[in-house]
Short mmCIF file of N, CA and C in Angstrom, two decimals:
data_model
loop_
_atom_site.label_atom_id
_atom_site.label_comp_id
_atom_site.label_asym_id
_atom_site.label_seq_id
_atom_site.Cartn_x
_atom_site.Cartn_y
_atom_site.Cartn_z
N MET A 1 41.07 19.20 -17.86
CA MET A 1 40.44 20.48 -17.73
C MET A 1 39.45 20.72 -18.88
N ARG A 2 39.79 20.24 -20.06
CA ARG A 2 38.90 20.39 -21.20
C ARG A 2 37.59 19.63 -20.99
N VAL A 3 37.68 18.47 -20.34
CA VAL A 3 36.47 17.68 -20.08
C VAL A 3 35.54 18.44 -19.14
N LEU A 4 36.08 19.05 -18.09
CA LEU A 4 35.27 19.83 -17.16
C LEU A 4 34.63 21.02 -17.85
N ALA A 5 35.37 21.67 -18.72
CA ALA A 5 34.81 22.80 -19.47
C ALA A 5 33.68 22.34 -20.39
N ALA A 6 33.85 21.19 -21.02
CA ALA A 6 32.80 20.66 -21.90
C ALA A 6 31.55 20.31 -21.10
N LEU A 7 31.72 19.69 -19.93
CA LEU A 7 30.58 19.36 -19.08
C LEU A 7 29.87 20.61 -18.59
N ALA A 8 30.63 21.63 -18.21
CA ALA A 8 30.02 22.89 -17.75
C ALA A 8 29.23 23.53 -18.89
N TRP A 9 29.79 23.51 -20.10
CA TRP A 9 29.07 24.07 -21.24
C TRP A 9 27.79 23.29 -21.50
N ALA A 10 27.85 21.95 -21.44
CA ALA A 10 26.67 21.13 -21.66
C ALA A 10 25.58 21.41 -20.63
N ALA A 11 25.99 21.73 -19.42
CA ALA A 11 25.01 21.97 -18.35
C ALA A 11 24.26 23.28 -18.53
N VAL A 12 24.87 24.28 -19.16
CA VAL A 12 24.20 25.57 -19.31
C VAL A 12 23.69 25.82 -20.72
N ALA A 13 24.10 25.02 -21.67
CA ALA A 13 23.72 25.24 -23.06
C ALA A 13 22.22 25.02 -23.27
N SER A 14 21.67 25.81 -24.14
CA SER A 14 20.28 25.63 -24.52
C SER A 14 20.12 24.28 -25.18
N GLY A 15 19.04 23.58 -24.88
CA GLY A 15 18.82 22.27 -25.47
C GLY A 15 19.33 21.14 -24.63
N CYS A 16 19.83 21.40 -23.43
CA CYS A 16 20.31 20.36 -22.54
C CYS A 16 19.30 20.21 -21.39
N ALA A 17 18.81 19.01 -21.20
CA ALA A 17 17.86 18.74 -20.12
C ALA A 17 18.63 18.33 -18.86
N LEU A 18 18.28 18.91 -17.74
CA LEU A 18 18.89 18.58 -16.44
C LEU A 18 17.77 18.17 -15.49
N THR A 19 17.99 17.11 -14.72
CA THR A 19 17.01 16.68 -13.73
C THR A 19 17.73 16.30 -12.45
N ALA A 20 17.22 16.79 -11.32
CA ALA A 20 17.69 16.38 -9.99
C ALA A 20 16.49 15.75 -9.31
N ARG A 21 16.67 14.55 -8.79
CA ARG A 21 15.52 13.81 -8.26
C ARG A 21 15.85 13.16 -6.92
N VAL A 22 14.88 13.20 -6.02
CA VAL A 22 14.95 12.51 -4.73
C VAL A 22 13.80 11.53 -4.70
N GLU A 23 14.07 10.28 -4.30
CA GLU A 23 13.00 9.29 -4.24
C GLU A 23 13.14 8.44 -2.97
N VAL A 24 12.03 8.01 -2.43
CA VAL A 24 12.03 7.16 -1.25
C VAL A 24 10.83 6.22 -1.34
N GLY A 25 11.05 4.96 -0.94
CA GLY A 25 9.95 4.03 -1.00
C GLY A 25 10.30 2.66 -0.46
N PRO A 26 9.28 1.81 -0.35
CA PRO A 26 9.48 0.46 0.17
C PRO A 26 10.14 -0.45 -0.86
N THR A 27 10.85 -1.46 -0.36
CA THR A 27 11.47 -2.48 -1.21
C THR A 27 11.05 -3.87 -0.72
N LEU A 28 11.05 -4.81 -1.63
CA LEU A 28 10.77 -6.21 -1.32
C LEU A 28 11.64 -7.04 -2.24
N ASP A 29 12.36 -8.03 -1.69
CA ASP A 29 13.16 -8.88 -2.57
C ASP A 29 12.59 -10.29 -2.59
N THR A 30 13.14 -11.12 -3.48
CA THR A 30 12.61 -12.47 -3.66
C THR A 30 12.91 -13.38 -2.47
N ASP A 31 13.72 -12.94 -1.52
CA ASP A 31 13.94 -13.68 -0.27
C ASP A 31 12.89 -13.30 0.77
N GLY A 32 11.99 -12.38 0.44
CA GLY A 32 10.94 -11.96 1.35
C GLY A 32 11.32 -10.84 2.30
N ALA A 33 12.47 -10.23 2.12
CA ALA A 33 12.92 -9.15 3.01
C ALA A 33 12.30 -7.83 2.59
N LEU A 34 11.63 -7.17 3.53
CA LEU A 34 11.05 -5.85 3.32
C LEU A 34 12.03 -4.78 3.76
N GLY A 35 12.01 -3.65 3.12
CA GLY A 35 12.91 -2.57 3.50
C GLY A 35 12.43 -1.23 2.99
N VAL A 36 13.25 -0.22 3.22
CA VAL A 36 13.01 1.13 2.73
C VAL A 36 14.31 1.64 2.14
N GLU A 37 14.25 2.31 1.00
CA GLU A 37 15.44 2.83 0.36
C GLU A 37 15.19 4.24 -0.14
N ALA A 38 16.17 5.09 -0.01
CA ALA A 38 16.12 6.45 -0.53
C ALA A 38 17.23 6.62 -1.55
N ARG A 39 16.95 7.36 -2.60
CA ARG A 39 17.95 7.60 -3.65
C ARG A 39 17.94 9.07 -4.04
N VAL A 40 19.11 9.54 -4.43
CA VAL A 40 19.29 10.87 -4.99
C VAL A 40 19.90 10.65 -6.37
N ARG A 41 19.41 11.38 -7.36
CA ARG A 41 19.85 11.14 -8.73
C ARG A 41 19.98 12.45 -9.49
N ALA A 42 20.94 12.52 -10.37
CA ALA A 42 21.13 13.67 -11.25
C ALA A 42 21.36 13.15 -12.66
N THR A 43 20.63 13.70 -13.64
CA THR A 43 20.81 13.29 -15.02
C THR A 43 20.86 14.52 -15.93
N PHE A 44 21.49 14.37 -17.06
CA PHE A 44 21.50 15.42 -18.07
C PHE A 44 21.62 14.79 -19.44
N GLY A 45 21.22 15.54 -20.45
CA GLY A 45 21.34 15.04 -21.80
C GLY A 45 20.65 15.95 -22.79
N PRO A 46 20.81 15.68 -24.08
CA PRO A 46 20.19 16.52 -25.09
C PRO A 46 18.67 16.35 -25.05
N GLY A 47 17.97 17.46 -25.15
CA GLY A 47 16.52 17.39 -25.12
C GLY A 47 15.89 18.70 -25.55
N ASP A 48 14.57 18.71 -25.53
CA ASP A 48 13.83 19.92 -25.85
C ASP A 48 12.70 20.06 -24.84
N ASP A 49 11.68 20.83 -25.19
CA ASP A 49 10.59 21.09 -24.26
C ASP A 49 9.74 19.88 -23.93
N ILE A 50 9.78 18.82 -24.74
CA ILE A 50 8.92 17.68 -24.46
C ILE A 50 9.64 16.39 -24.15
N GLY A 51 10.94 16.31 -24.35
CA GLY A 51 11.61 15.05 -24.07
C GLY A 51 13.11 15.14 -24.10
N ALA A 52 13.75 14.11 -23.56
CA ALA A 52 15.21 14.08 -23.52
C ALA A 52 15.69 12.64 -23.39
N VAL A 53 16.87 12.41 -23.92
CA VAL A 53 17.61 11.17 -23.66
C VAL A 53 18.66 11.57 -22.64
N THR A 54 18.71 10.88 -21.51
CA THR A 54 19.55 11.33 -20.40
C THR A 54 20.50 10.25 -19.90
N ALA A 55 21.57 10.70 -19.28
CA ALA A 55 22.52 9.83 -18.61
C ALA A 55 22.88 10.53 -17.30
N GLY A 56 23.26 9.76 -16.30
CA GLY A 56 23.60 10.39 -15.04
C GLY A 56 24.06 9.39 -14.00
N VAL A 57 23.98 9.82 -12.75
CA VAL A 57 24.45 9.02 -11.62
C VAL A 57 23.40 9.02 -10.51
N TYR A 58 23.49 8.01 -9.64
CA TYR A 58 22.62 7.96 -8.48
C TYR A 58 23.39 7.46 -7.27
N GLY A 59 22.89 7.79 -6.11
CA GLY A 59 23.40 7.28 -4.85
C GLY A 59 22.22 6.79 -4.04
N ALA A 60 22.38 5.69 -3.30
CA ALA A 60 21.27 5.10 -2.57
C ALA A 60 21.69 4.73 -1.16
N VAL A 61 20.73 4.78 -0.25
CA VAL A 61 20.93 4.32 1.13
C VAL A 61 19.62 3.73 1.61
N GLY A 62 19.70 2.70 2.42
CA GLY A 62 18.49 2.07 2.93
C GLY A 62 18.82 0.80 3.66
N GLY A 63 17.86 -0.06 3.79
CA GLY A 63 18.06 -1.32 4.48
C GLY A 63 16.84 -2.19 4.40
N ALA A 64 17.01 -3.44 4.83
CA ALA A 64 15.92 -4.41 4.79
C ALA A 64 15.84 -5.13 6.12
N ASP A 65 14.69 -5.70 6.38
CA ASP A 65 14.46 -6.45 7.60
C ASP A 65 14.93 -7.89 7.42
N ALA A 66 16.26 -8.05 7.29
CA ALA A 66 16.87 -9.36 7.10
C ALA A 66 18.31 -9.30 7.61
N PRO A 67 18.83 -10.40 8.16
CA PRO A 67 20.22 -10.39 8.64
C PRO A 67 21.21 -10.04 7.53
N GLY A 68 22.12 -9.12 7.82
CA GLY A 68 23.12 -8.71 6.86
C GLY A 68 22.63 -7.70 5.83
N ARG A 69 21.38 -7.30 5.90
CA ARG A 69 20.84 -6.33 4.95
C ARG A 69 20.29 -5.09 5.64
N GLU A 70 20.60 -4.94 6.93
CA GLU A 70 20.07 -3.81 7.69
C GLU A 70 20.61 -2.48 7.19
N LEU A 71 21.83 -2.48 6.68
CA LEU A 71 22.45 -1.27 6.19
C LEU A 71 22.92 -1.51 4.76
N ALA A 72 22.24 -0.89 3.83
CA ALA A 72 22.57 -1.08 2.41
C ALA A 72 22.75 0.27 1.75
N GLY A 73 23.49 0.27 0.68
CA GLY A 73 23.70 1.49 -0.08
C GLY A 73 24.32 1.15 -1.40
N GLY A 74 24.43 2.13 -2.24
CA GLY A 74 25.04 1.88 -3.53
C GLY A 74 25.11 3.15 -4.34
N PHE A 75 25.67 3.02 -5.51
CA PHE A 75 25.78 4.12 -6.44
C PHE A 75 25.87 3.51 -7.83
N GLY A 76 25.66 4.30 -8.83
CA GLY A 76 25.76 3.73 -10.16
C GLY A 76 25.40 4.72 -11.24
N GLY A 77 25.29 4.18 -12.42
CA GLY A 77 24.98 4.99 -13.59
C GLY A 77 23.55 4.77 -14.05
N VAL A 78 23.01 5.77 -14.73
CA VAL A 78 21.64 5.77 -15.22
C VAL A 78 21.67 6.15 -16.69
N PHE A 79 20.91 5.45 -17.51
CA PHE A 79 20.72 5.82 -18.90
C PHE A 79 19.24 5.67 -19.20
N GLY A 80 18.61 6.68 -19.77
CA GLY A 80 17.19 6.57 -20.02
C GLY A 80 16.64 7.65 -20.91
N ALA A 81 15.31 7.73 -20.89
CA ALA A 81 14.59 8.74 -21.66
C ALA A 81 13.44 9.24 -20.80
N GLU A 82 13.12 10.52 -20.96
CA GLU A 82 11.99 11.08 -20.23
C GLU A 82 11.26 12.06 -21.12
N GLY A 83 9.99 12.28 -20.78
CA GLY A 83 9.19 13.19 -21.57
C GLY A 83 8.15 13.89 -20.72
N LEU A 84 7.72 15.04 -21.17
CA LEU A 84 6.68 15.83 -20.51
C LEU A 84 5.62 16.09 -21.57
N PHE A 85 4.42 15.55 -21.34
CA PHE A 85 3.36 15.65 -22.33
C PHE A 85 2.21 16.49 -21.78
N ASP A 86 1.46 17.08 -22.63
CA ASP A 86 0.34 17.98 -22.32
C ASP A 86 0.64 18.87 -21.13
N ASP A 87 1.88 19.33 -21.05
CA ASP A 87 2.37 20.28 -20.06
C ASP A 87 2.35 19.79 -18.61
N HIS A 88 1.80 18.62 -18.32
CA HIS A 88 1.75 18.19 -16.92
C HIS A 88 2.15 16.73 -16.69
N SER A 89 2.00 15.87 -17.65
CA SER A 89 2.26 14.45 -17.47
C SER A 89 3.72 14.14 -17.75
N HIS A 90 4.44 13.63 -16.75
CA HIS A 90 5.86 13.31 -16.86
C HIS A 90 6.02 11.79 -16.87
N VAL A 91 6.74 11.24 -17.83
CA VAL A 91 7.02 9.81 -17.88
C VAL A 91 8.51 9.61 -18.12
N HIS A 92 9.05 8.50 -17.60
CA HIS A 92 10.45 8.18 -17.86
C HIS A 92 10.68 6.68 -17.77
N ALA A 93 11.73 6.23 -18.45
CA ALA A 93 12.19 4.84 -18.41
C ALA A 93 13.70 4.89 -18.34
N GLU A 94 14.29 4.11 -17.43
CA GLU A 94 15.73 4.16 -17.22
C GLU A 94 16.30 2.77 -16.96
N VAL A 95 17.54 2.59 -17.34
CA VAL A 95 18.31 1.40 -17.01
C VAL A 95 19.35 1.84 -15.99
N LEU A 96 19.49 1.06 -14.91
CA LEU A 96 20.42 1.37 -13.81
C LEU A 96 21.47 0.27 -13.73
N LEU A 97 22.71 0.64 -13.49
CA LEU A 97 23.78 -0.34 -13.33
C LEU A 97 24.78 0.21 -12.32
N GLY A 98 25.13 -0.60 -11.32
CA GLY A 98 26.13 -0.14 -10.37
C GLY A 98 26.34 -1.11 -9.24
N PRO A 99 27.40 -0.90 -8.47
CA PRO A 99 27.66 -1.75 -7.30
C PRO A 99 26.73 -1.39 -6.15
N ARG A 100 26.51 -2.34 -5.28
CA ARG A 100 25.64 -2.19 -4.12
C ARG A 100 26.36 -2.81 -2.94
N SER A 101 26.25 -2.19 -1.79
CA SER A 101 26.90 -2.68 -0.58
C SER A 101 25.84 -3.04 0.45
N GLU A 102 25.96 -4.23 1.02
CA GLU A 102 25.07 -4.66 2.10
C GLU A 102 25.93 -5.22 3.22
N ALA A 103 25.96 -4.52 4.34
CA ALA A 103 26.73 -4.93 5.52
C ALA A 103 28.19 -5.22 5.16
N GLY A 104 28.79 -4.35 4.35
CA GLY A 104 30.20 -4.48 4.01
C GLY A 104 30.51 -5.41 2.85
N ARG A 105 29.53 -6.08 2.28
CA ARG A 105 29.75 -6.96 1.12
C ARG A 105 29.32 -6.23 -0.14
N TRP A 106 30.15 -6.26 -1.17
CA TRP A 106 29.83 -5.60 -2.42
C TRP A 106 29.13 -6.56 -3.36
N LEU A 107 28.04 -6.09 -3.95
CA LEU A 107 27.23 -6.86 -4.88
C LEU A 107 27.05 -6.05 -6.17
N GLY A 108 26.62 -6.70 -7.20
CA GLY A 108 26.30 -6.00 -8.44
C GLY A 108 24.79 -5.82 -8.55
N ALA A 109 24.36 -4.79 -9.25
CA ALA A 109 22.93 -4.56 -9.43
C ALA A 109 22.67 -4.00 -10.84
N LEU A 110 21.69 -4.58 -11.51
CA LEU A 110 21.25 -4.14 -12.82
C LEU A 110 19.73 -4.01 -12.75
N GLY A 111 19.20 -2.86 -13.12
CA GLY A 111 17.77 -2.67 -12.95
C GLY A 111 17.11 -1.87 -14.06
N LEU A 112 15.79 -1.87 -14.01
CA LEU A 112 14.95 -1.10 -14.91
C LEU A 112 13.98 -0.31 -14.04
N GLN A 113 13.82 0.96 -14.35
CA GLN A 113 12.93 1.82 -13.59
C GLN A 113 11.99 2.54 -14.54
N LEU A 114 10.69 2.45 -14.26
CA LEU A 114 9.66 3.11 -15.05
C LEU A 114 8.87 4.01 -14.11
N GLY A 115 8.48 5.18 -14.58
CA GLY A 115 7.74 6.07 -13.70
C GLY A 115 6.86 7.03 -14.44
N ALA A 116 5.91 7.57 -13.68
CA ALA A 116 5.00 8.58 -14.21
C ALA A 116 4.71 9.57 -13.10
N GLY A 117 4.60 10.83 -13.48
CA GLY A 117 4.34 11.85 -12.47
C GLY A 117 3.54 13.00 -13.04
N TYR A 118 3.29 13.96 -12.18
CA TYR A 118 2.51 15.14 -12.53
C TYR A 118 3.35 16.38 -12.23
N ALA A 119 3.43 17.28 -13.17
CA ALA A 119 4.20 18.51 -12.99
C ALA A 119 3.41 19.46 -12.09
N LEU A 120 3.88 19.62 -10.84
CA LEU A 120 3.24 20.52 -9.89
C LEU A 120 3.45 21.97 -10.30
N LEU A 121 4.66 22.28 -10.74
CA LEU A 121 5.02 23.60 -11.22
C LEU A 121 5.66 23.44 -12.57
N ASP A 122 5.26 24.25 -13.53
CA ASP A 122 5.84 24.17 -14.85
C ASP A 122 5.88 25.57 -15.43
N GLU A 123 7.06 26.14 -15.49
CA GLU A 123 7.25 27.48 -16.03
C GLU A 123 7.84 27.32 -17.42
N ARG A 124 7.04 27.52 -18.42
CA ARG A 124 7.51 27.36 -19.79
C ARG A 124 8.01 28.72 -20.29
N GLY A 125 9.31 28.75 -20.62
CA GLY A 125 9.91 29.98 -21.12
C GLY A 125 9.91 30.01 -22.63
N ARG A 126 10.03 31.18 -23.15
CA ARG A 126 10.11 31.35 -24.60
C ARG A 126 11.57 31.17 -25.01
N ARG A 127 11.86 30.26 -25.91
CA ARG A 127 13.23 29.95 -26.31
C ARG A 127 13.75 30.96 -27.32
N ARG A 128 15.01 31.31 -27.11
CA ARG A 128 15.74 32.11 -28.10
C ARG A 128 16.96 31.31 -28.51
N VAL A 129 17.62 31.73 -29.54
CA VAL A 129 18.81 31.03 -30.00
C VAL A 129 19.89 31.06 -28.92
N LEU A 130 20.55 29.94 -28.71
CA LEU A 130 21.67 29.74 -27.79
C LEU A 130 21.26 29.83 -26.32
N PHE A 131 21.10 31.02 -25.75
CA PHE A 131 20.80 31.10 -24.33
C PHE A 131 19.36 31.55 -24.09
N GLY A 132 18.40 30.81 -24.64
CA GLY A 132 17.00 31.12 -24.43
C GLY A 132 16.59 30.82 -23.00
N ARG A 133 15.43 31.30 -22.62
CA ARG A 133 14.91 31.04 -21.29
C ARG A 133 14.53 29.57 -21.18
N PRO A 134 15.04 28.83 -20.22
CA PRO A 134 14.75 27.40 -20.13
C PRO A 134 13.37 27.14 -19.54
N ARG A 135 12.88 25.95 -19.77
CA ARG A 135 11.64 25.49 -19.15
C ARG A 135 12.02 24.85 -17.82
N LEU A 136 11.40 25.29 -16.74
CA LEU A 136 11.68 24.77 -15.41
C LEU A 136 10.42 24.11 -14.86
N GLY A 137 10.60 23.10 -14.02
CA GLY A 137 9.42 22.46 -13.44
C GLY A 137 9.75 21.61 -12.24
N LEU A 138 8.71 21.25 -11.51
CA LEU A 138 8.80 20.40 -10.32
C LEU A 138 7.77 19.30 -10.51
N VAL A 139 8.20 18.03 -10.43
CA VAL A 139 7.34 16.89 -10.71
C VAL A 139 7.24 16.00 -9.48
N LEU A 140 6.05 15.54 -9.15
CA LEU A 140 5.80 14.55 -8.11
C LEU A 140 5.29 13.30 -8.82
N GLY A 141 5.90 12.13 -8.53
CA GLY A 141 5.49 10.94 -9.25
C GLY A 141 5.75 9.65 -8.50
N LEU A 142 5.45 8.55 -9.16
CA LEU A 142 5.60 7.21 -8.61
C LEU A 142 6.36 6.35 -9.61
N ASP A 143 7.33 5.59 -9.12
CA ASP A 143 8.15 4.72 -9.95
C ASP A 143 7.90 3.26 -9.61
N LEU A 144 8.24 2.39 -10.53
CA LEU A 144 8.36 0.96 -10.30
C LEU A 144 9.77 0.59 -10.72
N ARG A 145 10.55 0.03 -9.78
CA ARG A 145 11.93 -0.35 -10.07
C ARG A 145 12.10 -1.84 -9.81
N VAL A 146 12.71 -2.54 -10.76
CA VAL A 146 13.03 -3.95 -10.63
C VAL A 146 14.53 -4.08 -10.84
N GLU A 147 15.23 -4.71 -9.89
CA GLU A 147 16.68 -4.88 -9.99
C GLU A 147 17.05 -6.34 -9.81
N TYR A 148 18.07 -6.76 -10.53
CA TYR A 148 18.68 -8.07 -10.32
C TYR A 148 19.97 -7.82 -9.55
N VAL A 149 20.09 -8.41 -8.37
CA VAL A 149 21.25 -8.21 -7.50
C VAL A 149 22.00 -9.53 -7.41
N TRP A 150 23.33 -9.49 -7.62
CA TRP A 150 24.13 -10.71 -7.56
C TRP A 150 25.39 -10.45 -6.76
N GLY A 151 25.98 -11.55 -6.25
CA GLY A 151 27.22 -11.44 -5.51
C GLY A 151 27.49 -12.66 -4.67
N GLU A 152 28.38 -12.50 -3.70
CA GLU A 152 28.84 -13.63 -2.88
C GLU A 152 27.75 -14.24 -2.01
N VAL A 153 26.67 -13.52 -1.76
CA VAL A 153 25.59 -14.06 -0.92
C VAL A 153 24.45 -14.64 -1.74
N GLY A 154 24.60 -14.72 -3.05
CA GLY A 154 23.56 -15.29 -3.90
C GLY A 154 22.87 -14.22 -4.73
N ASP A 155 22.02 -14.70 -5.63
CA ASP A 155 21.29 -13.81 -6.54
C ASP A 155 19.86 -13.63 -6.05
N ARG A 156 19.30 -12.47 -6.36
CA ARG A 156 17.89 -12.23 -6.03
C ARG A 156 17.37 -11.05 -6.85
N ALA A 157 16.08 -10.91 -6.86
CA ALA A 157 15.44 -9.77 -7.49
C ALA A 157 14.96 -8.83 -6.39
N LEU A 158 15.02 -7.55 -6.67
CA LEU A 158 14.59 -6.52 -5.72
C LEU A 158 13.55 -5.66 -6.41
N PHE A 159 12.42 -5.47 -5.75
CA PHE A 159 11.33 -4.65 -6.29
C PHE A 159 11.17 -3.43 -5.39
N ALA A 160 10.94 -2.27 -5.99
CA ALA A 160 10.76 -1.04 -5.21
C ALA A 160 9.64 -0.22 -5.85
N LEU A 161 8.96 0.53 -4.99
CA LEU A 161 7.87 1.39 -5.43
C LEU A 161 8.06 2.77 -4.81
N PRO A 162 9.09 3.51 -5.25
CA PRO A 162 9.37 4.81 -4.62
C PRO A 162 8.52 5.96 -5.16
N VAL A 163 8.28 6.91 -4.30
CA VAL A 163 7.68 8.19 -4.66
C VAL A 163 8.84 9.13 -4.96
N TYR A 164 8.73 9.94 -6.00
CA TYR A 164 9.85 10.84 -6.32
C TYR A 164 9.39 12.28 -6.47
N LEU A 165 10.33 13.17 -6.21
CA LEU A 165 10.17 14.60 -6.42
C LEU A 165 11.34 15.02 -7.29
N ALA A 166 11.05 15.58 -8.46
CA ALA A 166 12.10 15.92 -9.42
C ALA A 166 12.02 17.39 -9.81
N LEU A 167 13.17 18.02 -9.87
CA LEU A 167 13.31 19.38 -10.38
C LEU A 167 13.96 19.25 -11.75
N PHE A 168 13.33 19.79 -12.78
CA PHE A 168 13.90 19.64 -14.11
C PHE A 168 14.04 20.98 -14.81
N ARG A 169 14.94 20.99 -15.78
CA ARG A 169 15.17 22.13 -16.66
C ARG A 169 15.38 21.57 -18.04
N SER A 170 14.70 22.13 -19.02
CA SER A 170 14.91 21.68 -20.40
C SER A 170 15.03 22.89 -21.31
#
């Protein structure tokens, strides 16, 4: 119960960055299989008006045009950093790690994701001590994701170029 209370406090405390992101885009692996994958992600961590170090989770669903890869999905952890510069330019870099399922077979996945976007909406609030008005925004951007996937069906690299829409609070 104490852990839940600490997480709830971290989520509302001033100085904590929260991001909810939806992304969708094409994938290509080193076996030549093309596909489409969608991901939902939530991250939080200590930050201020211009940047944050974040950790969080993601869930993915998609598939590829290859036997045994028509239905894929996964979940995992995210650790990274993000920043908002000149009030509109959003950049982030993240490391992803988690299991992946393809047609009932579990595989491992380790990846790196880099992205840049533009803040469509950015409401900058004036901060006060403790419960100041947070900065809220909506970002549209493009990512490049490279993952190493391993398991019983062999190893391969997976490349993705998703478009993302992110709602953030800092």
